[in-house]
Short mmCIF file of C-alpha atoms in Angstrom, two decimals:
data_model
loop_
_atom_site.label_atom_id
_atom_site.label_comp_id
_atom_site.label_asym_id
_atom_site.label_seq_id
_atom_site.Cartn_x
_atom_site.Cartn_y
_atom_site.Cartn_z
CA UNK V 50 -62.15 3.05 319.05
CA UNK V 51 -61.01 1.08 322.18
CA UNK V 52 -57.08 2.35 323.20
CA UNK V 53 -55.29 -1.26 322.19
CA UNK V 54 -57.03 -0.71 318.65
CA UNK V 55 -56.56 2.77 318.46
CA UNK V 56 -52.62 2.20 319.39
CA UNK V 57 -51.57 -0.63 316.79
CA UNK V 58 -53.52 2.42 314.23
CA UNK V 59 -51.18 4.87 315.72
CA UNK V 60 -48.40 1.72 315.24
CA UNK V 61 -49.02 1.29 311.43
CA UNK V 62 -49.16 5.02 310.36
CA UNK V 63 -45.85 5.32 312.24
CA UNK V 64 -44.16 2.46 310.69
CA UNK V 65 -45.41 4.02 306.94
CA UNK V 66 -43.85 7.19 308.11
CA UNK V 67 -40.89 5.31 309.29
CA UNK V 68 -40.26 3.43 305.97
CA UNK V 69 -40.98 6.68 304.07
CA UNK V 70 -38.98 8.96 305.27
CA UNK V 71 -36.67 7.11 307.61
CA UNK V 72 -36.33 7.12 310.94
CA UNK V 73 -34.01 10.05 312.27
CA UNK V 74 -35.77 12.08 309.58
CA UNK V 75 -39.19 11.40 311.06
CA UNK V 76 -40.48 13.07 314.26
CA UNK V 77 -43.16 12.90 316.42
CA UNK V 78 -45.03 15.87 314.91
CA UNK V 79 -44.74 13.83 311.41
CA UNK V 80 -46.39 11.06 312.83
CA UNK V 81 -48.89 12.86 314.35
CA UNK V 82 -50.18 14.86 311.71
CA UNK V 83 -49.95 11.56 309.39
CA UNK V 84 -52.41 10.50 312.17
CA UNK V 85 -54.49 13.64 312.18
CA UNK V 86 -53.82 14.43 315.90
CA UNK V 87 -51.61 16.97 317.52
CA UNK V 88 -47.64 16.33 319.03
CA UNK V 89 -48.81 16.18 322.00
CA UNK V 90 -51.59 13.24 322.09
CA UNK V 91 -49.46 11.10 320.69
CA UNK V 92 -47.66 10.63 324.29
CA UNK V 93 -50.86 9.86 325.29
CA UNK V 94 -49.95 6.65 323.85
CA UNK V 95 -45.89 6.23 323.67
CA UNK V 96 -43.44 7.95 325.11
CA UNK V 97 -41.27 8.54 322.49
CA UNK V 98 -40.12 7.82 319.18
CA UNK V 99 -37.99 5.09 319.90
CA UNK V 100 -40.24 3.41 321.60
CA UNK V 101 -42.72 3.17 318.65
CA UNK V 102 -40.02 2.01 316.34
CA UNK V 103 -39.11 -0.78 318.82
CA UNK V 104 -42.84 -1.81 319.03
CA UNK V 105 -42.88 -2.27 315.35
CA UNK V 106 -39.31 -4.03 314.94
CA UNK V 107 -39.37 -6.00 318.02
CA UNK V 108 -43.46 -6.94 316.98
CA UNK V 109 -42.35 -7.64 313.52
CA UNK V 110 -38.40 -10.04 314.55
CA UNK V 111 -41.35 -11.74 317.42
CA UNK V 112 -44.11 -13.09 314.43
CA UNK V 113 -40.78 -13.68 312.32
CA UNK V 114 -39.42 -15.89 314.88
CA UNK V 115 -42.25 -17.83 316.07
CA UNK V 116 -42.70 -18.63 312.03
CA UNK V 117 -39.05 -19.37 311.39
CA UNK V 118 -38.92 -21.44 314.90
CA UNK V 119 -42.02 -23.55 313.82
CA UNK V 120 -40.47 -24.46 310.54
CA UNK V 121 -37.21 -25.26 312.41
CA UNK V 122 -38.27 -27.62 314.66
CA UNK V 123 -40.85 -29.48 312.43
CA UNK V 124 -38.32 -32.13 311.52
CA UNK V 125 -38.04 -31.18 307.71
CA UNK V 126 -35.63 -32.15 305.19
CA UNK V 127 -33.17 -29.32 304.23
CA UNK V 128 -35.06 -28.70 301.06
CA UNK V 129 -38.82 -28.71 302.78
CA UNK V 130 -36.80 -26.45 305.38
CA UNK V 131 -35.55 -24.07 303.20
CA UNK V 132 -38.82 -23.81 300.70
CA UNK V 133 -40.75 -23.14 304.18
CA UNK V 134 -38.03 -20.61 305.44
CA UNK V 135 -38.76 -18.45 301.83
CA UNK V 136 -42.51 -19.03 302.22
CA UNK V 137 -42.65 -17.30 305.55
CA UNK V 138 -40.38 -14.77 304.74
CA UNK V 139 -42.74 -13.44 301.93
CA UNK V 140 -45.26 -13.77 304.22
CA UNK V 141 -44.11 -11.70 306.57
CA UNK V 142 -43.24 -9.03 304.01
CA UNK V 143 -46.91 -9.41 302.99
CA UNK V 144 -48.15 -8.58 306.87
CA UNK V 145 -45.47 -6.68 308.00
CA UNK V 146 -43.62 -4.64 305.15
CA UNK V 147 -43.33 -1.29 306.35
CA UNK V 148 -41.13 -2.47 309.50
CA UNK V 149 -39.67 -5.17 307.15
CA UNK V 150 -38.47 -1.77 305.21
CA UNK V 151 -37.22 -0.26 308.29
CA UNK V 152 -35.57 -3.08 309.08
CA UNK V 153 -33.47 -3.35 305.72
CA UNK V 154 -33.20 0.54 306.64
CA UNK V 155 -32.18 0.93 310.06
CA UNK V 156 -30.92 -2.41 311.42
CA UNK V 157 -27.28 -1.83 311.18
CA UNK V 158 -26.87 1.60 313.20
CA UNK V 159 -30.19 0.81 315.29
CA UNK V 160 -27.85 -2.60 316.22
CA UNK V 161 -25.26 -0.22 317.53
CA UNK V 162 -27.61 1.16 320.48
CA UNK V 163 -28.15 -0.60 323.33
CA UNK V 164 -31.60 -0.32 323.03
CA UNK V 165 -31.80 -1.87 319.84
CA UNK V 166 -29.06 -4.73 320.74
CA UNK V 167 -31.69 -7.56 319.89
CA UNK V 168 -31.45 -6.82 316.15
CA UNK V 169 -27.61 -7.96 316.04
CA UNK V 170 -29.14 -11.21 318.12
CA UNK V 171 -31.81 -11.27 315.65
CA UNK V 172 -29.96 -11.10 312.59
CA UNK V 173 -27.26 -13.78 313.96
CA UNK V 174 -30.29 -15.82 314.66
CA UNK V 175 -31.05 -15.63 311.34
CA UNK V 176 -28.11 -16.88 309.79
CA UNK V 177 -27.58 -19.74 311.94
CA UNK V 178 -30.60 -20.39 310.86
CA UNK V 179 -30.14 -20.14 307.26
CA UNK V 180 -26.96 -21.34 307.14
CA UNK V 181 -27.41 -24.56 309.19
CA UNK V 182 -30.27 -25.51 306.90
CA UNK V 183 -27.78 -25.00 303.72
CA UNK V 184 -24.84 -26.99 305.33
CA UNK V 185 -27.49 -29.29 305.98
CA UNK V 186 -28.57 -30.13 302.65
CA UNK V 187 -24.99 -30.18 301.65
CA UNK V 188 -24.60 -32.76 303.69
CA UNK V 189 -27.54 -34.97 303.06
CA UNK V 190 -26.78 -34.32 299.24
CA UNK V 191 -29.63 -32.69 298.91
CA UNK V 192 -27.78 -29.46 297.56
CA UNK V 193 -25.01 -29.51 295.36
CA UNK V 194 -21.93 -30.51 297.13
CA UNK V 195 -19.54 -27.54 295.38
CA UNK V 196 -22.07 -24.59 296.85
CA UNK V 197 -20.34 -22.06 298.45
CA UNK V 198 -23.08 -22.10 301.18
CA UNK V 199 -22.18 -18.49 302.72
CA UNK V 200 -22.42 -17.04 299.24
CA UNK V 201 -25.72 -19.15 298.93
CA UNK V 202 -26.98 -17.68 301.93
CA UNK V 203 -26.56 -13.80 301.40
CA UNK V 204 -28.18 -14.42 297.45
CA UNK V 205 -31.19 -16.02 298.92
CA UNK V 206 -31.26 -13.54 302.09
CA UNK V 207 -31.06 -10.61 299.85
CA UNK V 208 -33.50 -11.68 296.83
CA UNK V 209 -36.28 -12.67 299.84
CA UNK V 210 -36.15 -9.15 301.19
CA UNK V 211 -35.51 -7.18 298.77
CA UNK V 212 -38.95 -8.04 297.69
CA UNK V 213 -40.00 -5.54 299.97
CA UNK V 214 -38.85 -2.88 297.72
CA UNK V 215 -41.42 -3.78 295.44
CA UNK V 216 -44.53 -5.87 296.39
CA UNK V 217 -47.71 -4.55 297.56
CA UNK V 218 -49.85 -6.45 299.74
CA UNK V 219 -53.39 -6.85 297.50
CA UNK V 220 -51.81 -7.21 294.47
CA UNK V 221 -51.34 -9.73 291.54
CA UNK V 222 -49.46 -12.24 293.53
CA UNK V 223 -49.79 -13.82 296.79
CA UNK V 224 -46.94 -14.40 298.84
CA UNK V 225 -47.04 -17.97 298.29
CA UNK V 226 -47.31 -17.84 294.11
CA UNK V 227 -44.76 -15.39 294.71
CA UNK V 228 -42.53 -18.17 297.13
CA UNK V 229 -43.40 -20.63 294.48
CA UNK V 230 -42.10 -18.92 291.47
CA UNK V 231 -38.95 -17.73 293.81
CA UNK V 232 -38.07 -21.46 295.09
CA UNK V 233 -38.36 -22.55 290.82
CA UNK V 234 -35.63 -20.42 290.08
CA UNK V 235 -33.49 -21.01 293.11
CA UNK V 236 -33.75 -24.57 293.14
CA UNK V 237 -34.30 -25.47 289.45
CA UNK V 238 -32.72 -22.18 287.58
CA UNK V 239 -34.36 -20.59 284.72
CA UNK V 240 -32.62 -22.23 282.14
CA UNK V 241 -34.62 -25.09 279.93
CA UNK V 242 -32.69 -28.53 281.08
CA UNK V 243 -30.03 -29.82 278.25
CA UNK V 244 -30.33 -25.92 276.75
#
């Protein structure tokens, strides 16, 4: 196995280790015996723990962005935004949902190191982002004009990712059915009209 192949390996059973066991309880040794290799060659190929976990978050927060930024600049009504916005977020849980794990795990007191300072810039990002597209179907009447669009925001933001918790890549549902079913009930509610 060529190094760059053998590393994003090393990469993914970190990241599972990570999202297991979280990451000040993980050390090098756990990774490396996850990987069936000794402490030692694993330096071979980082140089510490830290810099494994930022490979994964700041891997994941890149394919994230570059998603989120295409949808964002595609010119899309605030509904079309927003549906888009959900369908890229469970696809990124799909590719990515060990780091999106250690994300929901370690984001707020990773934020507070300087090392780690692009996850506060990340997750500001991300609201502007979210926000802005709420405020602007508000506007265009596209949304209900008496939505509390903060409170709108952190329901959406938290049902999206929490999904992590529970879906498996493989299984029953793609991320898109699974988007699909999600926008129904966020956009149409589950209750039968005139019921």
């Amino acid at each position: 196995m060529s190094p760059p192949e053998r590393r994003e390996e090393l990469l993914a059973i970190a990241a599972q280790v990570f999202a297991a066991q979280g990451y000040n309880a993980t050390t090098v040794r756990k990774i490396a015996d996850a990987a069936g290799m000794l402490a030692g060659s694993l330096y071979y190929h980082f140089d510490s723990k830290e810099s494994m976990l930022d490979e994964i978050l700041s891997g994941f927060l890149d394919e994230l962005w570059a998603r989120y930024d295409a949808v964002l600049s595609a010119g899309l009504g605030p509904r079309e935004t927003l549906e888009a916005l959900v369908t890229e977020s469970f696809r990124e849980i799909d590719r990515h949902l060990d780091a999106v794990a250690i994300y929901q795990k370690e984001a707020k007191h990773l934020g507070a190191q300087p090392h780690f300072a692009y996850l506060v810039e990340s997750q500001q990002k991300f609201e502007k982002a979210w926000l802005g597209t709420l405020e602007r179907g508000v506007s265009a009447k596209v949304f209900r004009a008496d939505l509390d669009v903060r409170l709108t925001y952190r329901f959406v933001r938290d049902t999206v990712w929490v999904a992590a918790s529970w879906y498996r890549p493989g299984g029953r549902h793609s991320p898109e059915e699974i988007a699909r079913q999600y926008l129904s009930m966020v956009l149409e509610g589950i209750a039968l009209r005139g019921s």
